[in-house]
JSON list of C-alpha atoms in Angstrom, two decimals:
[
{"chain": "A", "resi": 4, "resn": "UNK", "atom": "CA", "xyz": [14.62, 31.52, -21.13]},
{"chain": "A", "resi": 5, "resn": "UNK", "atom": "CA", "xyz": [13.40, 28.52, -23.46]},
{"chain": "A", "resi": 6, "resn": "UNK", "atom": "CA", "xyz": [12.60, 28.25, -26.82]},
{"chain": "A", "resi": 7, "resn": "UNK", "atom": "CA", "xyz": [10.05, 30.15, -28.29]},
{"chain": "A", "resi": 8, "resn": "UNK", "atom": "CA", "xyz": [9.57, 31.56, -25.39]},
{"chain": "A", "resi": 9, "resn": "UNK", "atom": "CA", "xyz": [9.15, 35.71, -25.64]},
{"chain": "A", "resi": 10, "resn": "UNK", "atom": "CA", "xyz": [11.41, 37.40, -23.79]},
{"chain": "A", "resi": 11, "resn": "UNK", "atom": "CA", "xyz": [9.99, 38.78, -19.94]},
{"chain": "A", "resi": 12, "resn": "UNK", "atom": "CA", "xyz": [10.10, 42.36, -20.52]},
{"chain": "A", "resi": 13, "resn": "UNK", "atom": "CA", "xyz": [8.45, 42.46, -23.86]},
{"chain": "A", "resi": 14, "resn": "UNK", "atom": "CA", "xyz": [6.05, 40.14, -22.22]},
{"chain": "A", "resi": 15, "resn": "UNK", "atom": "CA", "xyz": [5.35, 42.03, -19.14]},
{"chain": "A", "resi": 16, "resn": "UNK", "atom": "CA", "xyz": [5.30, 44.91, -20.79]},
{"chain": "A", "resi": 17, "resn": "UNK", "atom": "CA", "xyz": [2.59, 43.50, -23.17]},
{"chain": "A", "resi": 18, "resn": "UNK", "atom": "CA", "xyz": [0.44, 42.36, -20.03]},
{"chain": "A", "resi": 19, "resn": "UNK", "atom": "CA", "xyz": [0.70, 45.54, -18.70]},
{"chain": "A", "resi": 20, "resn": "UNK", "atom": "CA", "xyz": [-0.03, 47.62, -22.10]},
{"chain": "A", "resi": 21, "resn": "UNK", "atom": "CA", "xyz": [-3.04, 45.15, -21.69]},
{"chain": "A", "resi": 22, "resn": "UNK", "atom": "CA", "xyz": [-3.91, 46.03, -18.06]},
{"chain": "A", "resi": 23, "resn": "UNK", "atom": "CA", "xyz": [-3.57, 49.67, -18.74]},
{"chain": "A", "resi": 24, "resn": "UNK", "atom": "CA", "xyz": [-6.76, 49.61, -21.17]},
{"chain": "A", "resi": 25, "resn": "UNK", "atom": "CA", "xyz": [-8.74, 47.78, -18.91]},
{"chain": "A", "resi": 26, "resn": "UNK", "atom": "CA", "xyz": [-7.33, 49.77, -15.55]},
{"chain": "A", "resi": 27, "resn": "UNK", "atom": "CA", "xyz": [-5.78, 52.13, -13.91]},
{"chain": "A", "resi": 28, "resn": "UNK", "atom": "CA", "xyz": [-2.57, 53.25, -14.02]},
{"chain": "A", "resi": 29, "resn": "UNK", "atom": "CA", "xyz": [-2.56, 53.17, -10.71]},
{"chain": "A", "resi": 30, "resn": "UNK", "atom": "CA", "xyz": [-4.00, 49.47, -10.27]},
{"chain": "A", "resi": 31, "resn": "UNK", "atom": "CA", "xyz": [-1.39, 48.36, -13.31]},
{"chain": "A", "resi": 32, "resn": "UNK", "atom": "CA", "xyz": [1.41, 50.22, -11.20]},
{"chain": "A", "resi": 33, "resn": "UNK", "atom": "CA", "xyz": [0.18, 47.87, -7.63]},
{"chain": "A", "resi": 34, "resn": "UNK", "atom": "CA", "xyz": [0.19, 44.43, -9.29]},
{"chain": "A", "resi": 35, "resn": "UNK", "atom": "CA", "xyz": [3.88, 45.12, -10.73]},
{"chain": "A", "resi": 36, "resn": "UNK", "atom": "CA", "xyz": [4.88, 46.30, -7.29]},
{"chain": "A", "resi": 37, "resn": "UNK", "atom": "CA", "xyz": [3.17, 43.05, -6.39]},
{"chain": "A", "resi": 38, "resn": "UNK", "atom": "CA", "xyz": [5.03, 40.80, -8.58]},
{"chain": "A", "resi": 39, "resn": "UNK", "atom": "CA", "xyz": [8.50, 42.57, -7.78]},
{"chain": "A", "resi": 40, "resn": "UNK", "atom": "CA", "xyz": [8.08, 41.36, -4.95]},
{"chain": "A", "resi": 41, "resn": "UNK", "atom": "CA", "xyz": [6.78, 38.47, -5.30]},
{"chain": "A", "resi": 42, "resn": "UNK", "atom": "CA", "xyz": [10.17, 38.03, -7.47]},
{"chain": "A", "resi": 43, "resn": "UNK", "atom": "CA", "xyz": [12.60, 39.37, -4.38]},
{"chain": "A", "resi": 44, "resn": "UNK", "atom": "CA", "xyz": [10.39, 37.31, -2.07]},
{"chain": "A", "resi": 45, "resn": "UNK", "atom": "CA", "xyz": [11.02, 33.96, -4.14]},
{"chain": "A", "resi": 46, "resn": "UNK", "atom": "CA", "xyz": [14.95, 34.41, -4.80]},
{"chain": "A", "resi": 47, "resn": "UNK", "atom": "CA", "xyz": [15.65, 34.91, -1.41]},
{"chain": "A", "resi": 48, "resn": "UNK", "atom": "CA", "xyz": [13.40, 31.85, -1.10]},
{"chain": "A", "resi": 49, "resn": "UNK", "atom": "CA", "xyz": [15.88, 29.90, -3.34]},
{"chain": "A", "resi": 50, "resn": "UNK", "atom": "CA", "xyz": [13.02, 29.33, -5.54]},
{"chain": "A", "resi": 51, "resn": "UNK", "atom": "CA", "xyz": [13.88, 28.69, -9.68]},
{"chain": "A", "resi": 52, "resn": "UNK", "atom": "CA", "xyz": [13.82, 32.28, -10.89]},
{"chain": "A", "resi": 53, "resn": "UNK", "atom": "CA", "xyz": [16.82, 32.37, -13.23]},
{"chain": "A", "resi": 54, "resn": "UNK", "atom": "CA", "xyz": [14.48, 33.58, -15.15]},
{"chain": "A", "resi": 55, "resn": "UNK", "atom": "CA", "xyz": [14.22, 36.94, -13.47]},
{"chain": "A", "resi": 56, "resn": "UNK", "atom": "CA", "xyz": [17.77, 38.40, -12.02]},
{"chain": "A", "resi": 57, "resn": "UNK", "atom": "CA", "xyz": [18.00, 40.84, -9.04]},
{"chain": "A", "resi": 58, "resn": "UNK", "atom": "CA", "xyz": [17.14, 44.38, -10.86]},
{"chain": "A", "resi": 59, "resn": "UNK", "atom": "CA", "xyz": [20.31, 46.95, -9.04]},
{"chain": "A", "resi": 60, "resn": "UNK", "atom": "CA", "xyz": [18.23, 49.58, -8.69]},
{"chain": "A", "resi": 61, "resn": "UNK", "atom": "CA", "xyz": [15.64, 47.56, -6.36]},
{"chain": "A", "resi": 62, "resn": "UNK", "atom": "CA", "xyz": [18.03, 45.40, -4.78]},
{"chain": "A", "resi": 63, "resn": "UNK", "atom": "CA", "xyz": [19.93, 48.89, -3.35]},
{"chain": "A", "resi": 64, "resn": "UNK", "atom": "CA", "xyz": [16.70, 50.77, -2.29]},
{"chain": "A", "resi": 65, "resn": "UNK", "atom": "CA", "xyz": [14.68, 47.99, -0.78]},
{"chain": "A", "resi": 66, "resn": "UNK", "atom": "CA", "xyz": [16.55, 45.30, -0.73]},
{"chain": "A", "resi": 67, "resn": "UNK", "atom": "CA", "xyz": [14.27, 42.52, -3.15]}
]
């Protein structure tokens, strides 16, 4: 990660918390699911995703 850049998990947690205030939990969960799938797709396409290492639980169960 770049110097001064917030850690990705914390940044995503802040964004999700802000969205929960605006939307219901199902909408936020759907958006997070879309983001996870997009990151997995980018990784399979050899896109630069060094900040998004694959999660063991996701790769084991869904292939993403």
